[in-house]
Amino acid sequence: MEDVSVLKRFDTSATNLPTRLSSFIGRERAIVELKSLLSATRFLTLTGAGGSGKTRLALQVATNLLSEFEHGVWWVALDALTDPALLPQQVAASLDISEQSGRQLPDTLTDTLQSRKLLLVLDNCEHLIAACAQLVETLLRSCADLRILTTSREAFNIPGETIWPVPSLGVPDPDHLPPLEGLVKYEAVHLFVERAQSVQPAFRLTQENAPSLTQICRRLDGIPLAIELAAARVKILSLEQIAARLDDSSRLLGGGSRTALPRQQTLQATIDWSHALLLEQERILFRRLAVFRGGFSLEAAEAICAGNGIEQGEALDLLSHLVDKSLVAVVDGDGEARYRLLETIRQYAQNKLQECGEAASVRQTHRDWYLEFAERAESKVLGAEQAQWFDRFEVERDNLRAALAWSLDAGEAEKAARLGVAIWRFWQVRGYLSEGRRWLERALAGSSEQTSVRAKTLLAAGVLASFQDDNHRAKTLLEESLALCRERGERQGSGYALCSLGLLAHNAGDYAGAATFLEESLQLFREEEDRFGMTLVLAGLGLTVLYLGNYERASALCEESLALSRERGDLRSVASALTNLGIAALERGDAERAQALCEESLTMRRKLGHKGGCAHTLAILGRIAMRQGDYDRATACYVESLALRQETGEQEGVAIALEGLAAVAGMQGQPARAAQLYGAAESLRHALGAPMTPIDRSCYERTIAAVRVQLDEPTFLNAWTAGWAMTHEEAIVAAQRTQEHQRVTPVSARTPARTSSPSVSRGDAFGLTAREIEVLRLVTQGLTYAQIAEQLIISPRTVDAHLRSIYGKLGVTSRSAATRYAIEYRLV
């Protein structure tokens, strides 16, 4: 059975192809040829000089192939990525694939994609060619149904690559011009006319201007970007003037690099010509915009590029002029216009910025603005505005990377640390754990000054390490953070370090140690009136106390956590507190309240898109359904939880789901299957070093006992051993078959006669009352007399009386015999 949640994401309707803001012109024969090639080859590279139209052609081909790939077509833009080490993260983020604890991201990518039939498009690979080649080889080797389309100024030159040089657009012969209706069929002419009309709607191709237009297209070698730049000038120049100025650029062509290809020389000359026509203020803004990576907002452009020749209020008009002249592109943002320079043009602008000696100062201004931007959000991401700010960080991710890199390159590690501290929760929540740790560790290595910023950086790096199950490194970092905070007398910082150490101990199963850390942390947060810190520690302490058996205090702590979360408008914390309260209610015997709390939590977590949280709450709902005897609902909860755990890579959660499905199988008369799944779950826990919580252990012991009474010891051990020996993937497949199994009632000489009345249950056929069936159901779940009494709100003596009656009606003399009989004849 396939991972349903992943398949839902990877289907023919799923794509992240960028929106085209202008029409695509020509290339019909090229598109047909490329579609044919992609049906025959698994790896196709479009090569060509900058501005030759590689990206637009790849996008059009990808769009045309959307219906051909069962699991969609996915676009990975690499123009703004400068660090080859972050290539796997960029691909994973584009595919919405989360990092998995303890695993290399390329392994996660191959595991996720190996059974998918999809097209992956990597755009602008040339500056990352070695890293791209390595990743492409890895993916193609492991993913038989994967097709990869790349664009690059140079080929990869690896086995299996098909190279397709992108040709220039078709240009007419100026000595044999066709009629006007035939002239516009040439791709270069068609592109020029359409782009010219976008800036000057009155523009028309006529017999008079046709020779000049043809001359322009030929002079520009049919290069799309060069043609668009020239067409943008029809607003202020006639075609004859444009053609004349291009002829004047011949000296520029001759004065360029002798090793440059003719098409590259032509484009360089065209951009030079466009740049020469700019007003001085436009040139200043143009070169300063090169500092941005991956796009920018008007607000950022005004703040970073103003000064020394540009007033802040002038930036909008100047930017509009650059857009009109096709030097800056408008990008469709989420409610806000964004802008970007095509990479070829950005590189040109960057050279101009270097030539004028402004590069260092503009990069510093860029870094300072994004540092202030991130620190302004630092407190806001702790409450109701978190999602909106994280979305803004996502959009500005490339600029944040550039600011971090510049700080480190300039020897300003503390500025990098401040920026990392401001956005580390974004890395945590959005799953960019490896990238976040890398930046924070580099910042720590760049400075040893014992400052408050260092303490916070140690804390952030420690928390991210714990989320990757690197517990030894996490403990080292957190202990250093705590020592530094105590040395500096920073009580609030000490509280966060203590809380993180407590949660680390909790996850390792050291609940007494966790309680010590968390109690001290809570006291500090109360004294400092840090409501976010209190919310955080109350959630962890509530569960810790619950696992230590103090149900009353656990409920009180969780209630306080819920109230604080609601007061702060922190929906993620509200959902977490609701699930914790549900766990506490279930352990106190109130299954109905537990279900209501967890269903409310699940609804919130689905709206928030919190997959890990959904998986956790679903597992608790599965346990509640088990307690209520609703095994179909329990199965559905555990299967969905398992699928989400696979997607998020939370391996301990996979073990919990396997254990839940094993319990369901046991209660549905499939003891050998249950034993096998228990063996697989235990093997996974052993590999992870992940002990069960006391509550999980209690539930496990009850359900495994119910399984063992149905099998003789050799059969149980054989099934268990088979499960233990399964690979991770085999265990997942075995677990997901749970829904496919048919319930079969065993044949026995003691099978009661069937009744024709549909209202008569199997229990009725044995003479069991409704209350006796309830008692028997709880017995099969391994509950004690006291637990059954608490669940049904009756006395233990009444439970004993019901059991003696049940034994007499079934002809058995013990709890184990009654359990085996109830399961065999499906009495519960």
PDB file of N, CA and C in Angstrom, residues 9-10 15-16 74-78 81 86-99 105-106 108-109 112-113 120 122 135 393-395 397-398 401 426-427 430-433 435 611 647:
ATOM      1  N   ARG A   9       0.256  14.595  -2.437  1.00  0.00           N
ATOM      2  CA  ARG A   9       1.068  15.735  -2.807  1.00  0.00           C
ATOM      3  C   ARG A   9       1.671  15.536  -4.181  1.00  0.00           C
ATOM      4  N   PHE A  10       2.151  14.323  -4.470  1.00  0.00           N
ATOM      5  CA  PHE A  10       2.791  14.045  -5.749  1.00  0.00           C
ATOM      6  C   PHE A  10       1.777  13.424  -6.705  1.00  0.00           C
ATOM      7  N   THR A  15       2.001  20.698  -8.625  1.00  0.00           N
ATOM      8  CA  THR A  15       3.161  21.302  -9.285  1.00  0.00           C
ATOM      9  C   THR A  15       3.473  22.611  -8.594  1.00  0.00           C
ATOM     10  N   ASN A  16       4.687  23.041  -8.718  1.00  0.00           N
ATOM     11  CA  ASN A  16       5.079  24.353  -8.197  1.00  0.00           C
ATOM     12  C   ASN A  16       5.672  25.215  -9.310  1.00  0.00           C
ATOM     13  N   TRP A  74       7.933  19.312 -11.062  1.00  0.00           N
ATOM     14  CA  TRP A  74       8.424  20.136  -9.947  1.00  0.00           C
ATOM     15  C   TRP A  74       9.622  20.970 -10.379  1.00  0.00           C
ATOM     16  N   TRP A  75       9.603  22.227 -10.006  1.00  0.00           N
ATOM     17  CA  TRP A  75      10.587  23.217 -10.446  1.00  0.00           C
ATOM     18  C   TRP A  75      11.491  23.612  -9.282  1.00  0.00           C
ATOM     19  N   VAL A  76      12.804  23.608  -9.525  1.00  0.00           N
ATOM     20  CA  VAL A  76      13.765  24.023  -8.508  1.00  0.00           C
ATOM     21  C   VAL A  76      14.600  25.162  -9.092  1.00  0.00           C
ATOM     22  N   ALA A  77      14.395  26.382  -8.599  1.00  0.00           N
ATOM     23  CA  ALA A  77      15.150  27.555  -9.080  1.00  0.00           C
ATOM     24  C   ALA A  77      16.456  27.651  -8.302  1.00  0.00           C
ATOM     25  N   LEU A  78      17.570  27.696  -9.032  1.00  0.00           N
ATOM     26  CA  LEU A  78      18.881  27.695  -8.384  1.00  0.00           C
ATOM     27  C   LEU A  78      19.652  28.990  -8.593  1.00  0.00           C
ATOM     28  N   LEU A  81      20.871  30.587  -5.352  1.00  0.00           N
ATOM     29  CA  LEU A  81      21.622  29.737  -4.422  1.00  0.00           C
ATOM     30  C   LEU A  81      23.110  29.843  -4.720  1.00  0.00           C
ATOM     31  N   LEU A  86      24.010  23.570   0.105  1.00  0.00           N
ATOM     32  CA  LEU A  86      22.573  23.729   0.373  1.00  0.00           C
ATOM     33  C   LEU A  86      21.701  23.237  -0.779  1.00  0.00           C
ATOM     34  N   LEU A  87      22.311  22.639  -1.802  1.00  0.00           N
ATOM     35  CA  LEU A  87      21.522  22.161  -2.940  1.00  0.00           C
ATOM     36  C   LEU A  87      20.463  21.145  -2.522  1.00  0.00           C
ATOM     37  N   PRO A  88      20.795  20.107  -1.731  1.00  0.00           N
ATOM     38  CA  PRO A  88      19.739  19.162  -1.333  1.00  0.00           C
ATOM     39  C   PRO A  88      18.584  19.839  -0.597  1.00  0.00           C
ATOM     40  N   GLN A  89      18.899  20.828   0.264  1.00  0.00           N
ATOM     41  CA  GLN A  89      17.840  21.549   0.978  1.00  0.00           C
ATOM     42  C   GLN A  89      16.946  22.307   0.007  1.00  0.00           C
ATOM     43  N   GLN A  90      17.549  22.897  -1.027  1.00  0.00           N
ATOM     44  CA  GLN A  90      16.761  23.652  -2.004  1.00  0.00           C
ATOM     45  C   GLN A  90      15.809  22.731  -2.759  1.00  0.00           C
ATOM     46  N   VAL A  91      16.315  21.572  -3.156  1.00  0.00           N
ATOM     47  CA  VAL A  91      15.470  20.609  -3.873  1.00  0.00           C
ATOM     48  C   VAL A  91      14.364  20.094  -2.958  1.00  0.00           C
ATOM     49  N   ALA A  92      14.721  19.734  -1.731  1.00  0.00           N
ATOM     50  CA  ALA A  92      13.722  19.213  -0.786  1.00  0.00           C
ATOM     51  C   ALA A  92      12.648  20.248  -0.498  1.00  0.00           C
ATOM     52  N   ALA A  93      13.051  21.512  -0.316  1.00  0.00           N
ATOM     53  CA  ALA A  93      12.071  22.561  -0.031  1.00  0.00           C
ATOM     54  C   ALA A  93      11.121  22.751  -1.207  1.00  0.00           C
ATOM     55  N   SER A  94      11.650  22.680  -2.423  1.00  0.00           N
ATOM     56  CA  SER A  94      10.795  22.840  -3.611  1.00  0.00           C
ATOM     57  C   SER A  94       9.799  21.704  -3.738  1.00  0.00           C
ATOM     58  N   LEU A  95      10.186  20.515  -3.281  1.00  0.00           N
ATOM     59  CA  LEU A  95       9.316  19.341  -3.348  1.00  0.00           C
ATOM     60  C   LEU A  95       8.479  19.161  -2.083  1.00  0.00           C
ATOM     61  N   ASP A  96       8.670  20.054  -1.111  1.00  0.00           N
ATOM     62  CA  ASP A  96       7.967  19.969   0.173  1.00  0.00           C
ATOM     63  C   ASP A  96       8.287  18.654   0.877  1.00  0.00           C
ATOM     64  N   ILE A  97       9.557  18.268   0.835  1.00  0.00           N
ATOM     65  CA  ILE A  97      10.021  17.063   1.522  1.00  0.00           C
ATOM     66  C   ILE A  97      10.770  17.494   2.778  1.00  0.00           C
ATOM     67  N   SER A  98      10.388  16.944   3.924  1.00  0.00           N
ATOM     68  CA  SER A  98      10.989  17.341   5.192  1.00  0.00           C
ATOM     69  C   SER A  98      12.253  16.543   5.473  1.00  0.00           C
ATOM     70  N   GLU A  99      13.167  17.183   6.204  1.00  0.00           N
ATOM     71  CA  GLU A  99      14.340  16.460   6.680  1.00  0.00           C
ATOM     72  C   GLU A  99      13.905  15.401   7.685  1.00  0.00           C
ATOM     73  N   LEU A 105      20.027  14.163   3.922  1.00  0.00           N
ATOM     74  CA  LEU A 105      18.914  14.622   3.097  1.00  0.00           C
ATOM     75  C   LEU A 105      18.885  13.973   1.709  1.00  0.00           C
ATOM     76  N   PRO A 106      20.029  13.757   1.027  1.00  0.00           N
ATOM     77  CA  PRO A 106      19.961  13.041  -0.256  1.00  0.00           C
ATOM     78  C   PRO A 106      19.324  11.654  -0.132  1.00  0.00           C
ATOM     79  N   THR A 108      16.981  10.834   2.052  1.00  0.00           N
ATOM     80  CA  THR A 108      15.539  11.079   2.183  1.00  0.00           C
ATOM     81  C   THR A 108      14.920  11.388   0.824  1.00  0.00           C
ATOM     82  N   LEU A 109      15.622  12.186   0.020  1.00  0.00           N
ATOM     83  CA  LEU A 109      15.119  12.506  -1.316  1.00  0.00           C
ATOM     84  C   LEU A 109      14.960  11.253  -2.165  1.00  0.00           C
ATOM     85  N   THR A 112      12.041   9.063  -0.992  1.00  0.00           N
ATOM     86  CA  THR A 112      10.723   9.628  -1.301  1.00  0.00           C
ATOM     87  C   THR A 112      10.410   9.529  -2.795  1.00  0.00           C
ATOM     88  N   LEU A 113      11.425   9.712  -3.631  1.00  0.00           N
ATOM     89  CA  LEU A 113      11.197   9.798  -5.079  1.00  0.00           C
ATOM     90  C   LEU A 113      11.324   8.465  -5.807  1.00  0.00           C
ATOM     91  N   LEU A 120      11.485  16.391 -12.660  1.00  0.00           N
ATOM     92  CA  LEU A 120      12.156  17.375 -11.814  1.00  0.00           C
ATOM     93  C   LEU A 120      12.951  18.313 -12.715  1.00  0.00           C
ATOM     94  N   LEU A 122      15.631  21.386 -12.838  1.00  0.00           N
ATOM     95  CA  LEU A 122      16.631  22.179 -12.130  1.00  0.00           C
ATOM     96  C   LEU A 122      17.052  23.329 -13.046  1.00  0.00           C
ATOM     97  N   LEU A 135      24.203  15.189  -7.351  1.00  0.00           N
ATOM     98  CA  LEU A 135      22.834  14.917  -6.911  1.00  0.00           C
ATOM     99  C   LEU A 135      22.034  14.242  -8.016  1.00  0.00           C
ATOM    100  N   PHE A 393       9.750  35.173   6.001  1.00  0.00           N
ATOM    101  CA  PHE A 393      11.114  34.623   6.022  1.00  0.00           C
ATOM    102  C   PHE A 393      11.322  33.672   4.838  1.00  0.00           C
ATOM    103  N   GLU A 394      10.282  32.915   4.519  1.00  0.00           N
ATOM    104  CA  GLU A 394      10.387  31.968   3.399  1.00  0.00           C
ATOM    105  C   GLU A 394      10.654  32.725   2.103  1.00  0.00           C
ATOM    106  N   VAL A 395       9.909  33.798   1.885  1.00  0.00           N
ATOM    107  CA  VAL A 395      10.084  34.598   0.677  1.00  0.00           C
ATOM    108  C   VAL A 395      11.472  35.230   0.643  1.00  0.00           C
ATOM    109  N   ARG A 397      14.197  34.109   2.065  1.00  0.00           N
ATOM    110  CA  ARG A 397      15.194  33.135   2.507  1.00  0.00           C
ATOM    111  C   ARG A 397      16.558  33.337   1.830  1.00  0.00           C
ATOM    112  N   ASP A 398      16.550  33.618   0.534  1.00  0.00           N
ATOM    113  CA  ASP A 398      17.823  33.804  -0.171  1.00  0.00           C
ATOM    114  C   ASP A 398      18.536  35.071   0.293  1.00  0.00           C
ATOM    115  N   ARG A 401      20.070  34.289   3.658  1.00  0.00           N
ATOM    116  CA  ARG A 401      21.302  33.523   3.441  1.00  0.00           C
ATOM    117  C   ARG A 401      22.449  34.449   3.031  1.00  0.00           C
ATOM    118  N   PHE A 426      12.256  29.658  12.849  1.00  0.00           N
ATOM    119  CA  PHE A 426      11.810  29.449  11.465  1.00  0.00           C
ATOM    120  C   PHE A 426      12.472  28.184  10.902  1.00  0.00           C
ATOM    121  N   TRP A 427      13.775  28.048  11.091  1.00  0.00           N
ATOM    122  CA  TRP A 427      14.465  26.836  10.637  1.00  0.00           C
ATOM    123  C   TRP A 427      13.880  25.596  11.305  1.00  0.00           C
ATOM    124  N   ARG A 430       9.963  25.057  10.052  1.00  0.00           N
ATOM    125  CA  ARG A 430       9.846  24.759   8.629  1.00  0.00           C
ATOM    126  C   ARG A 430      10.733  23.572   8.201  1.00  0.00           C
ATOM    127  N   GLY A 431      11.489  23.000   9.134  1.00  0.00           N
ATOM    128  CA  GLY A 431      12.244  21.791   8.826  1.00  0.00           C
ATOM    129  C   GLY A 431      13.596  22.010   8.190  1.00  0.00           C
ATOM    130  N   TYR A 432      14.156  23.232   8.276  1.00  0.00           N
ATOM    131  CA  TYR A 432      15.474  23.499   7.697  1.00  0.00           C
ATOM    132  C   TYR A 432      16.554  23.297   8.769  1.00  0.00           C
ATOM    133  N   LEU A 433      16.552  22.116   9.377  1.00  0.00           N
ATOM    134  CA  LEU A 433      17.379  21.873  10.555  1.00  0.00           C
ATOM    135  C   LEU A 433      18.866  21.867  10.217  1.00  0.00           C
ATOM    136  N   GLU A 435      20.475  23.166   7.633  1.00  0.00           N
ATOM    137  CA  GLU A 435      20.936  24.487   7.235  1.00  0.00           C
ATOM    138  C   GLU A 435      21.081  25.396   8.446  1.00  0.00           C
ATOM    139  N   LYS A 611       2.046  18.801  10.343  1.00  0.00           N
ATOM    140  CA  LYS A 611       1.961  17.361  10.074  1.00  0.00           C
ATOM    141  C   LYS A 611       2.409  16.518  11.259  1.00  0.00           C
ATOM    142  N   GLU A 647       6.279  10.848   6.255  1.00  0.00           N
ATOM    143  CA  GLU A 647       6.508  12.089   5.506  1.00  0.00           C
ATOM    144  C   GLU A 647       7.411  13.047   6.268  1.00  0.00           C
TER     145      GLU A 647
END
